[in-house]
PDB file of C-alpha atoms and ligand atoms in Angstrom:
ATOM      1  CA  MET P   1      -5.749 -10.790  14.325  1.00  0.00           C
ATOM      2  CA  GLN P   2      -4.793  -8.306  17.035  1.00  0.00           C
ATOM      3  CA  GLY P   3      -2.953  -8.611  20.320  1.00  0.00           C
ATOM      4  CA  GLU P   4      -3.010 -11.475  22.756  1.00  0.00           C
ATOM      5  CA  ILE P   5      -5.122 -13.596  20.448  1.00  0.00           C
ATOM      6  CA  LYS P   6      -2.709 -12.632  17.778  1.00  0.00           C
ATOM      7  CA  CYS P   7      -4.046 -10.544  14.932  1.00  0.00           C
ATOM      8  CA  GLY P   8      -4.075  -6.933  14.576  1.00  0.00           C
ATOM      9  CA  SER P   9      -3.784  -3.646  13.454  1.00  0.00           C
ATOM     10  CA  SER P  10       2.017   3.972  15.371  1.00  0.00           C
ATOM     11  CA  LYS P  11       7.733   9.134  15.486  1.00  0.00           C
ATOM     12  CA  ARG P  12       8.782   9.232  12.071  1.00  0.00           C
ATOM     13  CA  ARG P  13      12.031   7.996  10.524  1.00  0.00           C
ATOM     14  CA  LEU P  14      12.043  10.259   7.564  1.00  0.00           C
ATOM     15  CA  GLY P  15      15.267   9.405   5.800  1.00  0.00           C
ATOM     16  CA  ARG P  16      14.736   5.659   5.469  1.00  0.00           C
ATOM     17  CA  VAL P  17      11.051   5.913   4.881  1.00  0.00           C
ATOM     18  CA  VAL P  18      11.297   8.382   2.052  1.00  0.00           C
ATOM     19  CA  SER P  19      13.855   6.364   0.160  1.00  0.00           C
ATOM     20  CA  VAL P  20      11.604   3.355  -0.441  1.00  0.00           C
ATOM     21  CA  LEU P  21       8.745   5.015  -2.276  1.00  0.00           C
ATOM     22  CA  LEU P  22       9.101   4.464  -5.971  1.00  0.00           C
ATOM     23  CA  LEU P  23       6.924   5.116  -8.964  1.00  0.00           C
ATOM     24  CA  ALA P  24       5.903   1.926 -10.681  1.00  0.00           C
ATOM     25  CA  ALA P  25       5.954   3.289 -14.182  1.00  0.00           C
ATOM     26  CA  SER P  26       9.288   4.999 -14.111  1.00  0.00           C
ATOM     27  CA  THR P  27      10.879   3.650 -10.930  1.00  0.00           C
ATOM     28  CA  VAL P  28      11.715   7.203 -10.037  1.00  0.00           C
ATOM     29  CA  SER P  29      12.215   8.025  -6.372  1.00  0.00           C
ATOM     30  CA  LEU P  30       9.517  10.275  -4.998  1.00  0.00           C
ATOM     31  CA  SER P  31      11.731  11.530  -2.156  1.00  0.00           C
ATOM     32  CA  ALA P  32      11.606  15.127  -3.270  1.00  0.00           C
ATOM     33  CA  ALA P  33       7.849  15.023  -3.698  1.00  0.00           C
ATOM     34  CA  ILE P  34       7.197  13.466  -0.323  1.00  0.00           C
ATOM     35  CA  GLU P  35       9.333  15.641   1.901  1.00  0.00           C
ATOM     36  CA  PRO P  36       7.108  18.755   1.695  1.00  0.00           C
ATOM     37  CA  ALA P  37       4.051  16.644   2.424  1.00  0.00           C
ATOM     38  CA  MET P  38       5.718  15.085   5.440  1.00  0.00           C
ATOM     39  CA  ALA P  39       6.655  18.439   6.879  1.00  0.00           C
ATOM     40  CA  GLY P  40       2.995  19.097   7.595  1.00  0.00           C
ATOM     41  CA  ALA P  41       2.059  15.604   8.783  1.00  0.00           C
ATOM     42  CA  GLY P  42      -0.037  15.434  11.905  1.00  0.00           C
ATOM     43  CA  GLY P  43      -1.449  18.924  11.773  1.00  0.00           C
ATOM     44  CA  SER P  44      -4.267  19.126   9.291  1.00  0.00           C
ATOM     45  CA  THR P  45      -5.884  17.390   6.387  1.00  0.00           C
ATOM     46  CA  THR P  46      -4.468  19.925   3.933  1.00  0.00           C
ATOM     47  CA  ARG P  47      -2.513  18.216   1.238  1.00  0.00           C
ATOM     48  CA  VAL P  48       0.498  19.945  -0.191  1.00  0.00           C
ATOM     49  CA  SER P  49      -0.287  20.778  -3.786  1.00  0.00           C
ATOM     50  CA  GLU P  50       1.613  18.382  -5.940  1.00  0.00           C
ATOM     51  CA  GLU P  51       1.182  16.287  -9.032  1.00  0.00           C
ATOM     52  CA  PRO P  52      -1.407  13.532  -8.649  1.00  0.00           C
ATOM     53  CA  LEU P  53       0.090  10.087  -8.259  1.00  0.00           C
ATOM     54  CA  PRO P  54      -0.289   7.620 -11.126  1.00  0.00           C
ATOM     55  CA  ASP P  55      -3.032   5.059 -10.620  1.00  0.00           C
ATOM     56  CA  GLN P  56      -0.523   2.384  -9.649  1.00  0.00           C
ATOM     57  CA  VAL P  57       2.456   2.916  -7.371  1.00  0.00           C
ATOM     58  CA  LEU P  58       5.201   0.532  -6.314  1.00  0.00           C
ATOM     59  CA  ILE P  59       5.433   1.598  -2.699  1.00  0.00           C
ATOM     60  CA  GLY P  60       8.316  -0.697  -1.868  1.00  0.00           C
ATOM     61  CA  LYS P  61       9.620  -4.244  -1.908  1.00  0.00           C
ATOM     62  CA  SER P  62       9.475  -6.992   0.666  1.00  0.00           C
ATOM     63  CA  THR P  63      12.459  -8.553   2.415  1.00  0.00           C
ATOM     64  CA  ARG P  64      12.605 -11.139  -0.375  1.00  0.00           C
ATOM     65  CA  GLY P  65      12.215  -8.491  -3.083  1.00  0.00           C
ATOM     66  CA  ARG P  66       8.537  -8.979  -3.874  1.00  0.00           C
ATOM     67  CA  PRO P  67       6.693  -5.839  -4.994  1.00  0.00           C
ATOM     68  CA  ILE P  68       4.252  -4.062  -2.673  1.00  0.00           C
ATOM     69  CA  LEU P  69       1.800  -2.286  -4.942  1.00  0.00           C
ATOM     70  CA  ALA P  70      -0.879   0.344  -4.341  1.00  0.00           C
ATOM     71  CA  LYS P  71      -3.638   0.978  -6.865  1.00  0.00           C
ATOM     72  CA  ARG P  72      -6.063   3.877  -7.105  1.00  0.00           C
ATOM     73  CA  GLN P  73      -9.672   3.873  -8.205  1.00  0.00           C
ATOM     74  CA  GLY P  74     -11.821   6.965  -8.433  1.00  0.00           C
ATOM     75  CA  ASP P  75     -10.921  10.614  -8.808  1.00  0.00           C
ATOM     76  CA  PRO P  76      -7.193  11.243  -9.395  1.00  0.00           C
ATOM     77  CA  ASN P  77      -7.632  14.793  -8.061  1.00  0.00           C
ATOM     78  CA  ALA P  78      -9.839  13.848  -5.118  1.00  0.00           C
ATOM     79  CA  THR P  79      -9.497  15.799  -1.912  1.00  0.00           C
ATOM     80  CA  ARG P  80     -10.953  12.827  -0.018  1.00  0.00           C
ATOM     81  CA  VAL P  81      -8.976   9.606   0.162  1.00  0.00           C
ATOM     82  CA  LEU P  82      -9.574   6.182   1.689  1.00  0.00           C
ATOM     83  CA  LEU P  83      -6.696   3.720   1.968  1.00  0.00           C
ATOM     84  CA  VAL P  84      -7.523   0.021   2.212  1.00  0.00           C
ATOM     85  CA  VAL P  85      -4.921  -2.525   3.328  1.00  0.00           C
ATOM     86  CA  GLY P  86      -6.163  -5.961   2.325  1.00  0.00           C
ATOM     87  CA  GLN P  87      -3.562  -7.966   4.219  1.00  0.00           C
ATOM     88  CA  MET P  88      -0.826  -7.462   6.771  1.00  0.00           C
ATOM     89  CA  HIS P  89      -0.654 -10.998   8.148  1.00  0.00           C
ATOM     90  CA  GLY P  90       0.099 -13.542   5.422  1.00  0.00           C
ATOM     91  CA  ASP P  91      -2.164 -16.244   6.839  1.00  0.00           C
ATOM     92  CA  GLU P  92      -5.291 -14.024   6.666  1.00  0.00           C
ATOM     93  CA  PRO P  93      -6.371 -14.156   3.002  1.00  0.00           C
ATOM     94  CA  LYS P  94      -9.928 -12.807   2.818  1.00  0.00           C
ATOM     95  CA  GLY P  95      -9.071  -9.094   2.871  1.00  0.00           C
ATOM     96  CA  THR P  96      -7.165  -9.645  -0.377  1.00  0.00           C
ATOM     97  CA  ALA P  97     -10.358 -11.167  -1.822  1.00  0.00           C
ATOM     98  CA  VAL P  98     -12.202  -7.972  -0.848  1.00  0.00           C
ATOM     99  CA  VAL P  99      -9.533  -5.905  -2.624  1.00  0.00           C
ATOM    100  CA  ARG P 100      -9.773  -8.114  -5.724  1.00  0.00           C
ATOM    101  CA  SER P 101     -13.534  -7.641  -5.783  1.00  0.00           C
ATOM    102  CA  LEU P 102     -13.235  -3.892  -5.139  1.00  0.00           C
ATOM    103  CA  ARG P 103     -10.810  -3.443  -8.026  1.00  0.00           C
ATOM    104  CA  LYS P 104     -13.438  -4.812 -10.420  1.00  0.00           C
ATOM    105  CA  ARG P 105     -15.918  -2.101  -9.420  1.00  0.00           C
ATOM    106  CA  ARG P 106     -16.236   1.202 -11.202  1.00  0.00           C
ATOM    107  CA  ILE P 107     -15.628   4.245  -8.992  1.00  0.00           C
ATOM    108  CA  SER P 108     -16.446   7.650 -10.499  1.00  0.00           C
ATOM    109  CA  GLU P 109     -13.381   9.516 -11.739  1.00  0.00           C
ATOM    110  CA  ASN P 110     -14.866  12.900 -10.941  1.00  0.00           C
ATOM    111  CA  GLY P 111     -16.581  12.151  -7.629  1.00  0.00           C
ATOM    112  CA  ASN P 112     -13.934  13.809  -5.416  1.00  0.00           C
ATOM    113  CA  VAL P 113     -13.092  10.573  -3.658  1.00  0.00           C
ATOM    114  CA  ALA P 114     -10.312   8.087  -4.321  1.00  0.00           C
ATOM    115  CA  ILE P 115      -9.929   4.591  -2.957  1.00  0.00           C
ATOM    116  CA  TRP P 116      -6.356   3.318  -2.780  1.00  0.00           C
ATOM    117  CA  THR P 117      -5.846  -0.388  -2.204  1.00  0.00           C
ATOM    118  CA  VAL P 118      -2.776  -2.317  -1.104  1.00  0.00           C
ATOM    119  CA  SER P 119      -3.733  -5.945  -1.595  1.00  0.00           C
ATOM    120  CA  THR P 120      -0.977  -7.190   0.705  1.00  0.00           C
ATOM    121  CA  MET P 121       1.787  -5.335   2.538  1.00  0.00           C
ATOM    122  CA  ASN P 122       3.336  -8.697   3.412  1.00  0.00           C
ATOM    123  CA  PRO P 123       3.843 -10.571   0.137  1.00  0.00           C
ATOM    124  CA  ASP P 124       6.506 -12.857   1.653  1.00  0.00           C
ATOM    125  CA  GLY P 125       4.119 -13.897   4.428  1.00  0.00           C
ATOM    126  CA  GLN P 126       1.358 -14.339   1.875  1.00  0.00           C
ATOM    127  CA  THR P 127       3.530 -16.688  -0.195  1.00  0.00           C
ATOM    128  CA  ARG P 128       4.569 -18.671   2.903  1.00  0.00           C
ATOM    129  CA  ARG P 129       1.103 -18.389   4.466  1.00  0.00           C
ATOM    130  CA  THR P 130       2.615 -17.075   7.674  1.00  0.00           C
ATOM    131  CA  ARG P 131       1.428 -14.262   9.897  1.00  0.00           C
ATOM    132  CA  VAL P 132       4.947 -12.816  10.032  1.00  0.00           C
ATOM    133  CA  ASN P 133       7.268 -11.524   7.310  1.00  0.00           C
ATOM    134  CA  ALA P 134      10.329 -13.372   5.996  1.00  0.00           C
ATOM    135  CA  ARG P 135      12.343 -12.171   9.054  1.00  0.00           C
ATOM    136  CA  SER P 136       9.721 -13.601  11.424  1.00  0.00           C
ATOM    137  CA  VAL P 137       8.503 -10.118  12.380  1.00  0.00           C
ATOM    138  CA  ASP P 138       4.849  -9.324  13.044  1.00  0.00           C
ATOM    139  CA  LEU P 139       4.495  -6.142  10.983  1.00  0.00           C
ATOM    140  CA  ASN P 140       1.635  -4.990  13.167  1.00  0.00           C
ATOM    141  CA  ARG P 141       4.016  -4.771  16.142  1.00  0.00           C
ATOM    142  CA  ASN P 142       6.819  -3.089  14.176  1.00  0.00           C
ATOM    143  CA  PHE P 143       5.450   0.454  13.694  1.00  0.00           C
ATOM    144  CA  PRO P 144       7.333   3.035  15.778  1.00  0.00           C
ATOM    145  CA  THR P 145       4.513   4.453  17.923  1.00  0.00           C
ATOM    146  CA  LYS P 146       4.493   2.843  21.382  1.00  0.00           C
ATOM    147  CA  TRP P 147       6.773   0.138  19.985  1.00  0.00           C
ATOM    148  CA  ARG P 148       7.762  -2.438  22.584  1.00  0.00           C
ATOM    149  CA  ARG P 149      10.267  -5.248  22.387  1.00  0.00           C
ATOM    150  CA  LEU P 150       8.253  -8.455  22.037  1.00  0.00           C
ATOM    151  CA  ALA P 151      10.100 -11.770  22.013  1.00  0.00           C
ATOM    152  CA  LYS P 152      10.447 -13.946  18.953  1.00  0.00           C
ATOM    153  CA  GLY P 153       7.295 -15.899  18.294  1.00  0.00           C
ATOM    154  CA  GLY P 154       3.979 -15.071  16.704  1.00  0.00           C
ATOM    155  CA  THR P 155       4.107 -11.395  17.640  1.00  0.00           C
ATOM    156  CA  TYR P 156       7.867 -10.681  17.411  1.00  0.00           C
ATOM    157  CA  SER P 157       8.136  -6.884  17.150  1.00  0.00           C
ATOM    158  CA  GLY P 158      11.487  -6.871  15.324  1.00  0.00           C
ATOM    159  CA  PRO P 159      14.942  -5.725  16.486  1.00  0.00           C
ATOM    160  CA  ARG P 160      13.922  -2.053  16.579  1.00  0.00           C
ATOM    161  CA  PRO P 161      10.979   0.219  15.655  1.00  0.00           C
ATOM    162  CA  ALA P 162      10.261   0.268  11.902  1.00  0.00           C
ATOM    163  CA  SER P 163      13.066  -2.200  11.258  1.00  0.00           C
ATOM    164  CA  GLU P 164      11.205  -3.866   8.397  1.00  0.00           C
ATOM    165  CA  VAL P 165      11.127  -2.726   4.779  1.00  0.00           C
ATOM    166  CA  GLU P 166       7.415  -3.545   4.557  1.00  0.00           C
ATOM    167  CA  THR P 167       6.704  -1.232   7.520  1.00  0.00           C
ATOM    168  CA  THR P 168       8.693   1.681   6.093  1.00  0.00           C
ATOM    169  CA  ALA P 169       7.097   1.230   2.662  1.00  0.00           C
ATOM    170  CA  VAL P 170       3.620   1.657   4.120  1.00  0.00           C
ATOM    171  CA  MET P 171       4.754   4.584   6.287  1.00  0.00           C
ATOM    172  CA  ALA P 172       6.214   6.430   3.292  1.00  0.00           C
ATOM    173  CA  PHE P 173       3.168   5.874   1.149  1.00  0.00           C
ATOM    174  CA  THR P 174       0.823   6.964   3.938  1.00  0.00           C
ATOM    175  CA  GLU P 175       2.891  10.122   4.433  1.00  0.00           C
ATOM    176  CA  ARG P 176       2.586  10.878   0.732  1.00  0.00           C
ATOM    177  CA  LEU P 177      -1.091  10.045   0.499  1.00  0.00           C
ATOM    178  CA  ARG P 178      -2.303  11.512   3.830  1.00  0.00           C
ATOM    179  CA  PRO P 179      -5.570   9.532   3.668  1.00  0.00           C
ATOM    180  CA  ASP P 180      -8.699  10.649   5.498  1.00  0.00           C
ATOM    181  CA  ALA P 181      -9.116   7.092   6.722  1.00  0.00           C
ATOM    182  CA  ILE P 182      -7.533   3.654   6.654  1.00  0.00           C
ATOM    183  CA  MET P 183      -9.446   0.394   6.686  1.00  0.00           C
ATOM    184  CA  SER P 184      -7.099  -2.478   7.475  1.00  0.00           C
ATOM    185  CA  PHE P 185      -8.361  -6.027   6.993  1.00  0.00           C
ATOM    186  CA  HIS P 186      -7.494  -8.917   9.274  1.00  0.00           C
ATOM    187  CA  GLN P 187      -8.964 -12.255  10.340  1.00  0.00           C
ATOM    188  CA  PRO P 188     -10.536 -14.180  12.043  1.00  0.00           C
ATOM    189  CA  LEU P 189     -12.124 -12.300  14.983  1.00  0.00           C
ATOM    190  CA  ASP P 190     -15.401 -11.324  13.246  1.00  0.00           C
ATOM    191  CA  THR P 191     -15.522  -7.759  14.579  1.00  0.00           C
ATOM    192  CA  VAL P 192     -14.503  -4.176  13.858  1.00  0.00           C
ATOM    193  CA  MET P 193     -11.880  -2.881  16.248  1.00  0.00           C
ATOM    194  CA  THR P 194     -10.600   0.599  17.178  1.00  0.00           C
ATOM    195  CA  VAL P 195     -13.834   1.517  18.907  1.00  0.00           C
ATOM    196  CA  CYS P 196     -11.571   2.756  21.741  1.00  0.00           C
ATOM    197  CA  ASP P 197     -10.382   5.626  19.568  1.00  0.00           C
ATOM    198  CA  ALA P 198     -12.925   8.472  19.855  1.00  0.00           C
ATOM    199  CA  LYS P 199     -12.298   9.808  16.341  1.00  0.00           C
ATOM    200  CA  ALA P 200     -12.784   6.360  14.820  1.00  0.00           C
ATOM    201  CA  ARG P 201     -15.726   5.243  16.978  1.00  0.00           C
ATOM    202  CA  PRO P 202     -18.682   6.431  14.830  1.00  0.00           C
ATOM    203  CA  TRP P 203     -17.006   5.044  11.725  1.00  0.00           C
ATOM    204  CA  VAL P 204     -16.311   1.712  13.374  1.00  0.00           C
ATOM    205  CA  ARG P 205     -19.989   1.425  14.270  1.00  0.00           C
ATOM    206  CA  ARG P 206     -21.016   2.355  10.741  1.00  0.00           C
ATOM    207  CA  ILE P 207     -18.685  -0.264   9.276  1.00  0.00           C
ATOM    208  CA  GLY P 208     -20.076  -2.840  11.691  1.00  0.00           C
ATOM    209  CA  ARG P 209     -23.657  -2.142  10.581  1.00  0.00           C
ATOM    210  CA  LEU P 210     -22.846  -2.105   6.881  1.00  0.00           C
ATOM    211  CA  ALA P 211     -20.639  -5.184   6.940  1.00  0.00           C
ATOM    212  CA  GLY P 212     -22.637  -7.197   9.471  1.00  0.00           C
ATOM    213  CA  LEU P 213     -19.699  -7.398  11.859  1.00  0.00           C
ATOM    214  CA  PRO P 214     -20.213  -7.072  15.643  1.00  0.00           C
ATOM    215  CA  VAL P 215     -18.605  -4.050  17.311  1.00  0.00           C
ATOM    216  CA  PRO P 216     -17.154  -4.599  20.815  1.00  0.00           C
ATOM    217  CA  SER P 217     -18.196  -2.446  23.763  1.00  0.00           C
ATOM    218  CA  THR P 218     -15.897   0.379  24.807  1.00  0.00           C
ATOM    219  CA  ARG P 219     -15.624  -1.136  28.298  1.00  0.00           C
ATOM    220  CA  GLY P 220     -12.046  -2.100  29.094  1.00  0.00           C
ATOM    221  CA  CYS P 221     -10.735  -0.207  26.096  1.00  0.00           C
ATOM    222  CA  VAL P 222      -7.684   1.302  27.747  1.00  0.00           C
ATOM    223  CA  ALA P 223      -6.356  -1.996  29.047  1.00  0.00           C
ATOM    224  CA  ARG P 224      -7.133  -3.699  25.784  1.00  0.00           C
ATOM    225  CA  ASP P 225      -5.424  -0.972  23.845  1.00  0.00           C
ATOM    226  CA  ARG P 226      -2.165  -1.390  25.818  1.00  0.00           C
ATOM    227  CA  SER P 227      -1.847  -4.934  24.575  1.00  0.00           C
ATOM    228  CA  TYR P 228      -1.331  -3.752  20.979  1.00  0.00           C
ATOM    229  CA  PRO P 229       1.989  -1.873  20.820  1.00  0.00           C
ATOM    230  CA  GLY P 230       3.580  -0.768  17.555  1.00  0.00           C
ATOM    231  CA  THR P 231       0.525  -1.145  15.345  1.00  0.00           C
ATOM    232  CA  LEU P 232      -0.179   0.655  12.076  1.00  0.00           C
ATOM    233  CA  ASN P 233      -3.291   1.933  13.796  1.00  0.00           C
ATOM    234  CA  LYS P 234      -1.342   3.559  16.660  1.00  0.00           C
ATOM    235  CA  TRP P 235       1.195   5.141  14.304  1.00  0.00           C
ATOM    236  CA  PHE P 236      -1.442   6.531  11.939  1.00  0.00           C
ATOM    237  CA  SER P 237      -3.770   7.747  14.695  1.00  0.00           C
ATOM    238  CA  ALA P 238      -0.888   9.507  16.492  1.00  0.00           C
ATOM    239  CA  HIS P 239       0.394  11.364  13.436  1.00  0.00           C
ATOM    240  CA  PHE P 240      -2.563  12.061  11.207  1.00  0.00           C
ATOM    241  CA  PRO P 241      -5.994  13.635  11.674  1.00  0.00           C
ATOM    242  CA  GLY P 242      -7.746  10.746   9.914  1.00  0.00           C
ATOM    243  CA  TRP P 243      -9.430   7.734  11.485  1.00  0.00           C
ATOM    244  CA  PHE P 244      -8.426   4.079  11.389  1.00  0.00           C
ATOM    245  CA  ALA P 245     -10.518   0.922  11.542  1.00  0.00           C
ATOM    246  CA  THR P 246      -9.279  -2.630  11.923  1.00  0.00           C
ATOM    247  CA  VAL P 247     -11.778  -4.822  10.106  1.00  0.00           C
ATOM    248  CA  GLU P 248     -11.535  -8.360  11.434  1.00  0.00           C
ATOM    249  CA  LEU P 249     -13.306 -10.701   9.054  1.00  0.00           C
ATOM    250  CA  PRO P 250     -14.498 -14.112  10.254  1.00  0.00           C
ATOM    251  CA  VAL P 251     -12.720 -17.402   9.607  1.00  0.00           C
ATOM    252  CA  SER P 252     -12.204 -18.101   5.910  1.00  0.00           C
ATOM    253  CA  SER P 253     -14.610 -21.055   5.836  1.00  0.00           C
ATOM    254  CA  VAL P 254     -17.634 -18.770   6.373  1.00  0.00           C
ATOM    255  CA  VAL P 255     -16.522 -15.915   4.094  1.00  0.00           C
ATOM    256  CA  ASN P 256     -18.450 -16.778   0.941  1.00  0.00           C
ATOM    257  CA  LYS P 257     -18.968 -14.710  -2.219  1.00  0.00           C
ATOM    258  CA  SER P 258     -21.981 -12.911  -0.827  1.00  0.00           C
ATOM    259  CA  LYS P 259     -19.995 -11.800   2.240  1.00  0.00           C
ATOM    260  CA  ILE P 260     -17.145 -10.595   0.029  1.00  0.00           C
ATOM    261  CA  ARG P 261     -19.695  -8.558  -1.952  1.00  0.00           C
ATOM    262  CA  ARG P 262     -21.086  -7.076   1.264  1.00  0.00           C
ATOM    263  CA  TYR P 263     -17.610  -6.132   2.545  1.00  0.00           C
ATOM    264  CA  THR P 264     -16.807  -4.610  -0.867  1.00  0.00           C
ATOM    265  CA  ASN P 265     -20.034  -2.582  -0.804  1.00  0.00           C
ATOM    266  CA  THR P 266     -19.148  -1.451   2.722  1.00  0.00           C
ATOM    267  CA  VAL P 267     -15.811  -0.020   1.562  1.00  0.00           C
ATOM    268  CA  ILE P 268     -17.500   1.836  -1.320  1.00  0.00           C
ATOM    269  CA  GLU P 269     -20.259   3.208   0.928  1.00  0.00           C
ATOM    270  CA  ILE P 270     -17.711   4.360   3.528  1.00  0.00           C
ATOM    271  CA  SER P 271     -15.755   6.176   0.800  1.00  0.00           C
ATOM    272  CA  ARG P 272     -18.952   8.035  -0.212  1.00  0.00           C
ATOM    273  CA  LEU P 273     -19.673   8.960   3.401  1.00  0.00           C
ATOM    274  CA  ILE P 274     -16.124  10.293   3.802  1.00  0.00           C
ATOM    275  CA  ARG P 275     -16.696  12.471   0.744  1.00  0.00           C
ATOM    276  CA  ASP P 276     -20.185  13.638   1.753  1.00  0.00           C
ATOM    277  CA  ARG P 277     -19.276  14.506   5.321  1.00  0.00           C
ATOM    278  CA  SER P 278     -16.595  16.867   4.158  1.00  0.00           C
ATOM    279  CA  ARG P 279     -18.950  19.036   2.145  1.00  0.00           C
TER     280      ARG P 279
HETATM  281 ZN1   ZN O 301      -4.087  -9.907  11.331  1.00  0.00          ZN
END
């Protein structure tokens, strides 16, 4: 959930961020590989030529040492990339169900599009079924763009911008990946947010149609937007040319198998549209 009703969906702190990105297979630091990519962040979609990542990457560990994993499906050499974050708030489980379902689907390995999924970026919160991480921080208020000190409670923003290891893990991986888009799942508002952001707007509407989720009007956007400081959305949108959509699924009790299938199909269709629109 975002903002005042809780849930929700962004300058860079290179040194710390780089140090947390590790390769799952070899546990080798990717610092050297990331730095050239970061140097160009924010300017264009051009990716620095580098070795493709393996299909599974340990992007970091939680406060309690739990792994935060990213997995790729699709073309390892794709120039078009969609990143899906299944869960940021540990008490919002249905995005992880979408990721589970998505990972069972076959995505062409030579289709020039890759879908990367992070099932949860808050494994401690997932285990404890809490919105916040193990240090009581709302990760979606902890990103450094327009970060604001928010008191301890459901939306505690942490002691300083990007103070949390989960936040820096996602930042480092995003810098390395430079996705064309991020879809970040939350609950339970039954809507697609980020319609305020002009570059995301057409995509938000498309996602709403495909997924059967209502899209809010743009009226009152600016005021609404101010109530969400330090989000992944704000950080990504400020530093990358890609678009970001916060996909707020409904309450868990109404998210049945058929809805999970529809949300999964939506992600796959959006990945194809990202690829096709770049041709
Ligand atoms: Zn949420």
